[in-house]
Every structure is written in C-alpha cells, then in structure tokens.
mmCIF file of C-alpha atoms in Angstrom:
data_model
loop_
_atom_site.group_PDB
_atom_site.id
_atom_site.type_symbol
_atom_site.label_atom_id
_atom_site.label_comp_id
_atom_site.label_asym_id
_atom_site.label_seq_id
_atom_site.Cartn_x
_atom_site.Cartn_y
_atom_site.Cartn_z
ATOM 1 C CA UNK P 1 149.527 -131.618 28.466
ATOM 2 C CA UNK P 2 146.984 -128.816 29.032
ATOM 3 C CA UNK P 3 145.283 -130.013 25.297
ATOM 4 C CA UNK P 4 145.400 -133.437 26.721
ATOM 5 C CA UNK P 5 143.089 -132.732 29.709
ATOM 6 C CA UNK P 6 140.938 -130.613 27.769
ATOM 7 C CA UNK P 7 140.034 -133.458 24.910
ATOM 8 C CA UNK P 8 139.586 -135.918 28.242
ATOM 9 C CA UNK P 9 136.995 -133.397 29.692
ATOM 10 C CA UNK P 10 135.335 -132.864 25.971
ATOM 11 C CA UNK P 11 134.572 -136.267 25.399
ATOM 12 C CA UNK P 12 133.189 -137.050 29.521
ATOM 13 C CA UNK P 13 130.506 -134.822 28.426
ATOM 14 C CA UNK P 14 129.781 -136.362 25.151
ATOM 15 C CA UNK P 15 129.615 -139.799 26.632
ATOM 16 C CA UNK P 16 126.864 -138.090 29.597
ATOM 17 C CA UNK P 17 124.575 -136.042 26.768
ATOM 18 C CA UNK P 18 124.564 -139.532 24.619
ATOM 19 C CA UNK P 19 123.511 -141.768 27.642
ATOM 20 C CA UNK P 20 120.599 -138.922 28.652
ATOM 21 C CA UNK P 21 119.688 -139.000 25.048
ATOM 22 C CA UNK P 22 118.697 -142.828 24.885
ATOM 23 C CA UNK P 23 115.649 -144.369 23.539
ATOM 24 C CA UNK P 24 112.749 -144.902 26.161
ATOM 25 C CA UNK P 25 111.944 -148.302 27.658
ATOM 26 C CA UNK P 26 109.643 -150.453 25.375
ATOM 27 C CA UNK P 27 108.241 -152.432 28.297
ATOM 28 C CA UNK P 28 107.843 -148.793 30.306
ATOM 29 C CA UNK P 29 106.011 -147.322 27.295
ATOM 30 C CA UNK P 30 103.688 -150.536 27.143
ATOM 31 C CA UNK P 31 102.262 -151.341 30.407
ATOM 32 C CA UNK P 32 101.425 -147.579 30.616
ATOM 33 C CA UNK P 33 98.774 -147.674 27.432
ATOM 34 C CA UNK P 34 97.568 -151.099 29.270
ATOM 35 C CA UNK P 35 96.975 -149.814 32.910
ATOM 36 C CA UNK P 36 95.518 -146.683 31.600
ATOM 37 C CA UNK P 37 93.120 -148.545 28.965
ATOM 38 C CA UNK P 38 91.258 -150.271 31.882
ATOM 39 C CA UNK P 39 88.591 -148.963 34.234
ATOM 40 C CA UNK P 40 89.762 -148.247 37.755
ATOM 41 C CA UNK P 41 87.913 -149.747 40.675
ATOM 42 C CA UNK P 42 85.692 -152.680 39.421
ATOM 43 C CA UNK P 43 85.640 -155.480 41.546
ATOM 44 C CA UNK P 44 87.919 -158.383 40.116
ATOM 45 C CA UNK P 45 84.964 -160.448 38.987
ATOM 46 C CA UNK P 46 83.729 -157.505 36.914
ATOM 47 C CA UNK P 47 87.356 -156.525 35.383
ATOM 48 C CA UNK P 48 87.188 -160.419 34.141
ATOM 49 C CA UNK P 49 83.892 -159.746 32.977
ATOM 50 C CA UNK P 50 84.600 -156.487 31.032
ATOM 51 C CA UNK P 51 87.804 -158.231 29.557
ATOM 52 C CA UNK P 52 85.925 -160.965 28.235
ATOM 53 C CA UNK P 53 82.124 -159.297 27.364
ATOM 54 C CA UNK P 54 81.535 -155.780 28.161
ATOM 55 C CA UNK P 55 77.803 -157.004 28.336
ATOM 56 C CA UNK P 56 78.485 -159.291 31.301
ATOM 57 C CA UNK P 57 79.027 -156.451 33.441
ATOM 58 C CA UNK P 58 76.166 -155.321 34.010
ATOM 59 C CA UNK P 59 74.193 -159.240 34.206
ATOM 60 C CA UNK P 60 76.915 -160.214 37.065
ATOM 61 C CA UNK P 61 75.841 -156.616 39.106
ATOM 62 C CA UNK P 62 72.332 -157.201 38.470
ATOM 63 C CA UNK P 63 70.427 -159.046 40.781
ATOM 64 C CA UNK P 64 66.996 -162.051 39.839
ATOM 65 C CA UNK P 65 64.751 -159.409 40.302
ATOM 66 C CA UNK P 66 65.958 -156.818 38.490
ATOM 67 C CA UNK P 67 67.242 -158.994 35.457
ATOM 68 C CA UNK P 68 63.280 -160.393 35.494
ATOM 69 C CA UNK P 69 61.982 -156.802 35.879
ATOM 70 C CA UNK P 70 63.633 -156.152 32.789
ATOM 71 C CA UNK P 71 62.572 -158.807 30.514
ATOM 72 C CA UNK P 72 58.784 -158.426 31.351
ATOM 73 C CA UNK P 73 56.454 -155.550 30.028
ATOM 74 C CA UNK P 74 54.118 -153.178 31.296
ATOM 75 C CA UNK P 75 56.439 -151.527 33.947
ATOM 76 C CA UNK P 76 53.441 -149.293 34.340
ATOM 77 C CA UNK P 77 51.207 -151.917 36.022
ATOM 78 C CA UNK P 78 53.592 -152.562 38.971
ATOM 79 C CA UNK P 79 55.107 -148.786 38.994
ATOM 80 C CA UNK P 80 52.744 -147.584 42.528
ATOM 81 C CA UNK P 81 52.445 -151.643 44.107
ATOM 82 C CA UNK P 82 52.269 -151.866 47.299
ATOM 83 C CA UNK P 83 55.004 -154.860 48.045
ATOM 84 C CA UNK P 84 56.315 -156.375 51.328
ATOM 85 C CA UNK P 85 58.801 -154.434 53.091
ATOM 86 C CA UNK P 86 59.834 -157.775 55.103
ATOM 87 C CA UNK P 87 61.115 -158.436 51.692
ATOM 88 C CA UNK P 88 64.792 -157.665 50.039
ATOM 89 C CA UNK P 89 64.799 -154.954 47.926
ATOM 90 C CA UNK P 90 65.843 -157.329 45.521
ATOM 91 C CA UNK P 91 62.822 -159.750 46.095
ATOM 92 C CA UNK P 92 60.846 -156.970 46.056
ATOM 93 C CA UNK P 93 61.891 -156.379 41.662
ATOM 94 C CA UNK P 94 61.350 -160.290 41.916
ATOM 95 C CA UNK P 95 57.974 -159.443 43.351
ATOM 96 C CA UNK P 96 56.784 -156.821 40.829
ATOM 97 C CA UNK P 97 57.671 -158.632 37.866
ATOM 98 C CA UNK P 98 55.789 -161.438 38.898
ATOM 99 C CA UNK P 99 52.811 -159.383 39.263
ATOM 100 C CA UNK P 100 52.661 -158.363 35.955
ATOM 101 C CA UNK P 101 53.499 -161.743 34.665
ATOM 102 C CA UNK P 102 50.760 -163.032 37.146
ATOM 103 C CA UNK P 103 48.418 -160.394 35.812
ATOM 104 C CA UNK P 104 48.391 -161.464 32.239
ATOM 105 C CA UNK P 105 47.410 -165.249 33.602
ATOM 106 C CA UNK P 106 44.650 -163.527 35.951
ATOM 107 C CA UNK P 107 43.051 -160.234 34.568
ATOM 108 C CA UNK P 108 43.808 -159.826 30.847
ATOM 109 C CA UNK P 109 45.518 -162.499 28.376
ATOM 110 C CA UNK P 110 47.939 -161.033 25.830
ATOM 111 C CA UNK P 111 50.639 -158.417 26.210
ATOM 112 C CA UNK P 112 50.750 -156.824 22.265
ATOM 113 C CA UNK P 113 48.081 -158.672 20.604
ATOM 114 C CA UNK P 114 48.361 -158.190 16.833
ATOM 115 C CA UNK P 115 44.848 -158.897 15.908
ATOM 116 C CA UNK P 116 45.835 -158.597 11.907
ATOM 117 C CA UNK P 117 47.524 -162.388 12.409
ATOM 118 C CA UNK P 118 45.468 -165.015 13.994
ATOM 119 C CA UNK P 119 45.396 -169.290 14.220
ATOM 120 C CA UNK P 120 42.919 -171.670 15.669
ATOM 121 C CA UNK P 121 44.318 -173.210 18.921
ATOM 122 C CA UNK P 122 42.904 -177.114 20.186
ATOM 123 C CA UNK P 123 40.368 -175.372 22.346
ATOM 124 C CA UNK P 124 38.295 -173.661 19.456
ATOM 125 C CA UNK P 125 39.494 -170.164 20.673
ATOM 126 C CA UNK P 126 41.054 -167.526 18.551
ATOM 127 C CA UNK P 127 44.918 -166.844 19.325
ATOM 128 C CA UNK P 128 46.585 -163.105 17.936
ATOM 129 C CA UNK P 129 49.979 -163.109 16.831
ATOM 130 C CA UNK P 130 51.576 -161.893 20.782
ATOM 131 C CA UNK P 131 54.226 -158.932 20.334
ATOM 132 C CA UNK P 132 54.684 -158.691 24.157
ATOM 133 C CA UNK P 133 57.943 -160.854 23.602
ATOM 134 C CA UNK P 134 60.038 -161.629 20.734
ATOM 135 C CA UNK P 135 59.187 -165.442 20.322
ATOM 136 C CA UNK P 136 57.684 -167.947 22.588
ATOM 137 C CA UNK P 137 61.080 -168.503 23.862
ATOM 138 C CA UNK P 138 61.684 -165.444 24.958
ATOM 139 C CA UNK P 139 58.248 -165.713 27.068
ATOM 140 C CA UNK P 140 59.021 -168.760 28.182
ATOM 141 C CA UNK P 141 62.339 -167.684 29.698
ATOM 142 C CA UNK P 142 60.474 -164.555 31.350
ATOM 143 C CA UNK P 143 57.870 -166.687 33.003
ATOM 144 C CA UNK P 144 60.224 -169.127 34.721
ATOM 145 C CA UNK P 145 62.706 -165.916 35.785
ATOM 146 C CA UNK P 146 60.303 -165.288 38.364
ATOM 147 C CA UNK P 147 57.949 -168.662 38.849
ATOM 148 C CA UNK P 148 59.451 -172.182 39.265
ATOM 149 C CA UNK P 149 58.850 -174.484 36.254
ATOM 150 C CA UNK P 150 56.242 -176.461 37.406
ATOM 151 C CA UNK P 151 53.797 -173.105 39.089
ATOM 152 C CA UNK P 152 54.792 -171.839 35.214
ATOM 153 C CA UNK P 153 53.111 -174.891 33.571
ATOM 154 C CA UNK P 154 50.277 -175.097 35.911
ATOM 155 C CA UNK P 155 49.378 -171.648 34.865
ATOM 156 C CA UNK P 156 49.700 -172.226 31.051
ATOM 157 C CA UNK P 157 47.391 -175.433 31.131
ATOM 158 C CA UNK P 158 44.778 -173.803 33.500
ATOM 159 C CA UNK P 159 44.739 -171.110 31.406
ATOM 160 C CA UNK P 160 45.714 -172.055 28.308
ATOM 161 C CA UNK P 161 46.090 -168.121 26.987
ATOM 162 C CA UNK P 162 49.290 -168.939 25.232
ATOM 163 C CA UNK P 163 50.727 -171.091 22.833
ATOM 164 C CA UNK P 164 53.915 -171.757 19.917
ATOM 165 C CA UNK P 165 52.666 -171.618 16.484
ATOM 166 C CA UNK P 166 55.668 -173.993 16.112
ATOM 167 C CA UNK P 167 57.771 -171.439 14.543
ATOM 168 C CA UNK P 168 59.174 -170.081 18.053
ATOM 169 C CA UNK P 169 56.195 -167.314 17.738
ATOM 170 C CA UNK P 170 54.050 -166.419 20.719
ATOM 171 C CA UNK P 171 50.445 -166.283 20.145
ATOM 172 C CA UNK P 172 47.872 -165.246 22.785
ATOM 173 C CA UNK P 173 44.198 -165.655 23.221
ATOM 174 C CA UNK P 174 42.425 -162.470 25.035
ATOM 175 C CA UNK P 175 40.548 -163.263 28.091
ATOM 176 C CA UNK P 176 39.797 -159.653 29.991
ATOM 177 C CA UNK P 177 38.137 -159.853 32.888
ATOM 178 C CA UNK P 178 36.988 -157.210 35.877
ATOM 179 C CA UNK P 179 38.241 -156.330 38.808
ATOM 180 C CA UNK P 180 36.947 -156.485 42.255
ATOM 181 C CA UNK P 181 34.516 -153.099 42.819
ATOM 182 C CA UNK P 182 34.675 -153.934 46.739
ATOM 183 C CA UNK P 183 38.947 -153.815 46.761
ATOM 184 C CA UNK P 184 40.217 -151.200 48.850
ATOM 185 C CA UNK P 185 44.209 -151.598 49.453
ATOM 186 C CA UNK P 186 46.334 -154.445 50.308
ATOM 187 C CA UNK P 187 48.749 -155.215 53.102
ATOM 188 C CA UNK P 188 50.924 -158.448 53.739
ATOM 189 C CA UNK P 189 51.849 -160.741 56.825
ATOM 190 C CA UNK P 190 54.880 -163.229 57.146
ATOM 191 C CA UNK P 191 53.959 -166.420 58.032
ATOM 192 C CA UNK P 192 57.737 -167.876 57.529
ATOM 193 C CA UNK P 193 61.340 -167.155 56.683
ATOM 194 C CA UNK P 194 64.047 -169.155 55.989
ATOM 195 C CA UNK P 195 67.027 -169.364 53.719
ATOM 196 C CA UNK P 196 65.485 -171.758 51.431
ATOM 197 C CA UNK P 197 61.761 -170.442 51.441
ATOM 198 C CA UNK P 198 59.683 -167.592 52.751
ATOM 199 C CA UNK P 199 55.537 -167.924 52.997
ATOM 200 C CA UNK P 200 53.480 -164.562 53.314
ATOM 201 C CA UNK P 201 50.138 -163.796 53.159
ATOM 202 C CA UNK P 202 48.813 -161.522 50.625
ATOM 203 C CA UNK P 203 45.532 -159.699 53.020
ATOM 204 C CA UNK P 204 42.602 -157.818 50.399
ATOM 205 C CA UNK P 205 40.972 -155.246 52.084
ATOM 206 C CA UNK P 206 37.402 -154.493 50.706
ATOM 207 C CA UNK P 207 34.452 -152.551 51.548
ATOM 208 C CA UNK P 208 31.060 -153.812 50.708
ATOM 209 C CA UNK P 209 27.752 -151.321 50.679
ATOM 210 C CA UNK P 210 25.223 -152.799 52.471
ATOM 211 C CA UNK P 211 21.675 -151.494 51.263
ATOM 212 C CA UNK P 212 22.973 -149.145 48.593
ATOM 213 C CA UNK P 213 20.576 -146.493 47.513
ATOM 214 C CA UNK P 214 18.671 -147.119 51.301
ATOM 215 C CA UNK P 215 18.890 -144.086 53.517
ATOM 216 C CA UNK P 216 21.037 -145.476 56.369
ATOM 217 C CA UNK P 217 22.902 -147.552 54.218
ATOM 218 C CA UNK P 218 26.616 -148.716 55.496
ATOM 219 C CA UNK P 219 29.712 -150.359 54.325
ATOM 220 C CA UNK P 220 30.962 -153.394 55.471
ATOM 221 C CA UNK P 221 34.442 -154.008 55.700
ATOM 222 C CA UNK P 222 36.068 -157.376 55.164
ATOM 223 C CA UNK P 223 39.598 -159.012 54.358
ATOM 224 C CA UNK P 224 40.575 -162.277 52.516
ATOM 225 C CA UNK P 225 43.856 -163.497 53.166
ATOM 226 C CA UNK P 226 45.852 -165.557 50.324
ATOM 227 C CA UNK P 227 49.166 -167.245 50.831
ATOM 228 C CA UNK P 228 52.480 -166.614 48.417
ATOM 229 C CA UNK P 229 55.443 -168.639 48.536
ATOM 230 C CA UNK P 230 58.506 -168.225 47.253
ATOM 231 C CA UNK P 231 61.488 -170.798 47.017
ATOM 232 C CA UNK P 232 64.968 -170.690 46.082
ATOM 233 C CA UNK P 233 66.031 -172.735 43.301
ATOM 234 C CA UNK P 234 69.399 -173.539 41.540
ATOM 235 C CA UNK P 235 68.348 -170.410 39.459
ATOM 236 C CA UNK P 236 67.435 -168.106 42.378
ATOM 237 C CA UNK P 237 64.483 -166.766 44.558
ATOM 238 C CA UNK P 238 61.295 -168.710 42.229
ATOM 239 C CA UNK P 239 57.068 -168.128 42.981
ATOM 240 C CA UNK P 240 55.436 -171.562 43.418
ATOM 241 C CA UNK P 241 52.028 -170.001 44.410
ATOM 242 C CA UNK P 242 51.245 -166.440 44.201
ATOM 243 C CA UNK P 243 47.989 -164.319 43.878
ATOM 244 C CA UNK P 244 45.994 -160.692 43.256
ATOM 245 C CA UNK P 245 43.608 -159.195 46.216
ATOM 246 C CA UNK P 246 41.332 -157.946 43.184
#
C-alpha cells in the first residue's frame, strides 16, 4: 500500500515539471518583436506614414514654408531678413523663400550659371546652362511652392531670365543689377487678415544726402511703401504680388 502512494506522488510531480516545461506561446513571442520594432509616440498619421514610406514622415510634419525653404538656394541671402512678426512662423519660411526666389527675378538672374554651356534664346540674349536646380522642372515646382501660378508666369514673361532647352534643363540668362545706395532698413504694416488672404505693406526706409560734399550738407529721410499679398490656394499659403525695398 505504502509503494502504492509513493508511485501516485512520483508521477504528480512528473506531470507538474512537464506542464512548466512547455513550449512558449507563438502568438506571445510574435506580437512582442512587432510592438517593439515600431517607434513609440508618433502621432497615428505619422505611424501610417512610417509604415508605408519612411520619407513621408518628415513631408507630413513639415509645414509650406519650410518644405519651399528647402527646395530653393542661397539660404544665405534670407539668413538675417527682417520678416513680419504679424506673420506665422510658418509664413514667415514661406516668406524667406520667396525672397530669394523673388531676388533672382529682381536683382541677379541665374542661381549656378555654368557659363562653359550656353544656347541662343528668342530674345537674342545668351542663356548658361542653370545648376541652381536639377532640371527646369524642378524650378518650376520651386517657384509655384511659394507664388501662385499665374504671379509665377507673370514673372517669367516680364523677365524672361529663364527658359527649357526642351530637354527638362534649366538655362538662365544673367541680368545683375544694383541696389538702392539710399536703403536703410525695412519694416512692415498689415493692411488685412483673413483666413483666405492677408495684404501687408512692405515700408523702405532710405536716407538721401542732400548737397553731398557741401559743408552743411544733410540727409533726407524718406519711405516708399509697397503692398504684398498672399493667398491661400488648394496647395497652401501662395504670393500673388510681392516686392524688395532695395
């Protein structure tokens, strides 16, 4: 009897050290490696993002003015602007980037003129091989990131610094010119604000000797005012008129 209750005991603690001993859970062991292979605290639009194109990310978090900062050249021209502070900081990238873009129409033509590759445009002038941008395209898409399509034509055809050799490749005619000597700074006014468009003026502040080289000579001081609008499109926050106080 007593070897009886003693083989009974025996195999209760086989049966207990084979159940502890079990394989692990399959569907445990999974949907650890997939929790821990994603990034913790991204909104839901950007998890869908990353899941789908890791580059996505960081287009979805970046705002019009930023993503057009980006894409046009010369930071260096727009790094000490003076820009609106009635403005988001967002419109403000907006702002800058159209500045430079503006400045290329305005004060110099060309952003990387290659001067070893040239064509003859309609108008008899000279056009360089344009390594600003990648291909006309790519311009092209820059330019209406921060103007509206039809402020970006009118400044092409009253121009006409730019052109397609009709191989996608942007070629660009120089046309430097100088600045204002009498600028001094620049300051801005809001005229109106609204959720569809915003008017400012741009104010140029400039100082003008009056009988230089005469003993007794003074400066005059004047200011020209000149309006900016901006407009938002299907696209985003556009320029359809903008200007330089120099």
């Amino acid at each position: 009897m007593k070897q009886r209750i003693a083989l009974f005991v025996i195999t209760l603690v086989v049966i207990g050290v084979c159940t502890s001993c079990s394989p692990p859970n399959p569907t445990a062991s999974t949907s650890l490696s997939t929790s821990s292979a994603v990034p913790q605290g991204l909104p839901s639009s950007q998890m869908s993002g990353l899941a789908e194109n890791g580059s996505s990310v960081e287009a979805e978090s970046s705002g019009e003015g930023a993503l057009a900062d980006a894409w046009i050249p010369d930071p260096e021209l727009s790094a000490d602007l003076p820009v609106p502070d009635f403005l988001t900081e967002d419109q403000q990238q907006l702002y800058r980037a159209a500045y430079r873009m503006y400045y290329h129409f305005s004060m110099s033509g060309g952003f990387a003129l290659d001067r070893s590759v040239s064509i003859q445009g309609d108008n008899e002038r000279t056009f360089y091989l344009d390594k600003g941008f990648e291909s006309y395209s790519a311009f092209q898409k820059a330019l209406e990131s921060v103007f509206t399509e039809d402020y970006a034509n009118r400044l092409r055809n009253d121009t006409q610094l730019y052109m397609d050799d009709g191989n996608d490749r942007l070629f660009s005619s120089p046309g430097d010119r100088g600045g204002n000597i009498d600028y001094v700074s620049t300051s801005f006014e809001l005229v109106s604000q609204s959720a569809e468009e915003l008017t400012f003026h741009l104010i140029g502040h400039y100082r003008e000797d009056a009988g230089f080289g005469e003993k007794g000579g003074s400066a005059k001081e004047t200011t020209q005012e000149y309006p900016i609008h901006m407009v938002r499109t299907e696209n985003g926050w556009r320029f359809d008129n903008f200007a330089m106080a120099f």
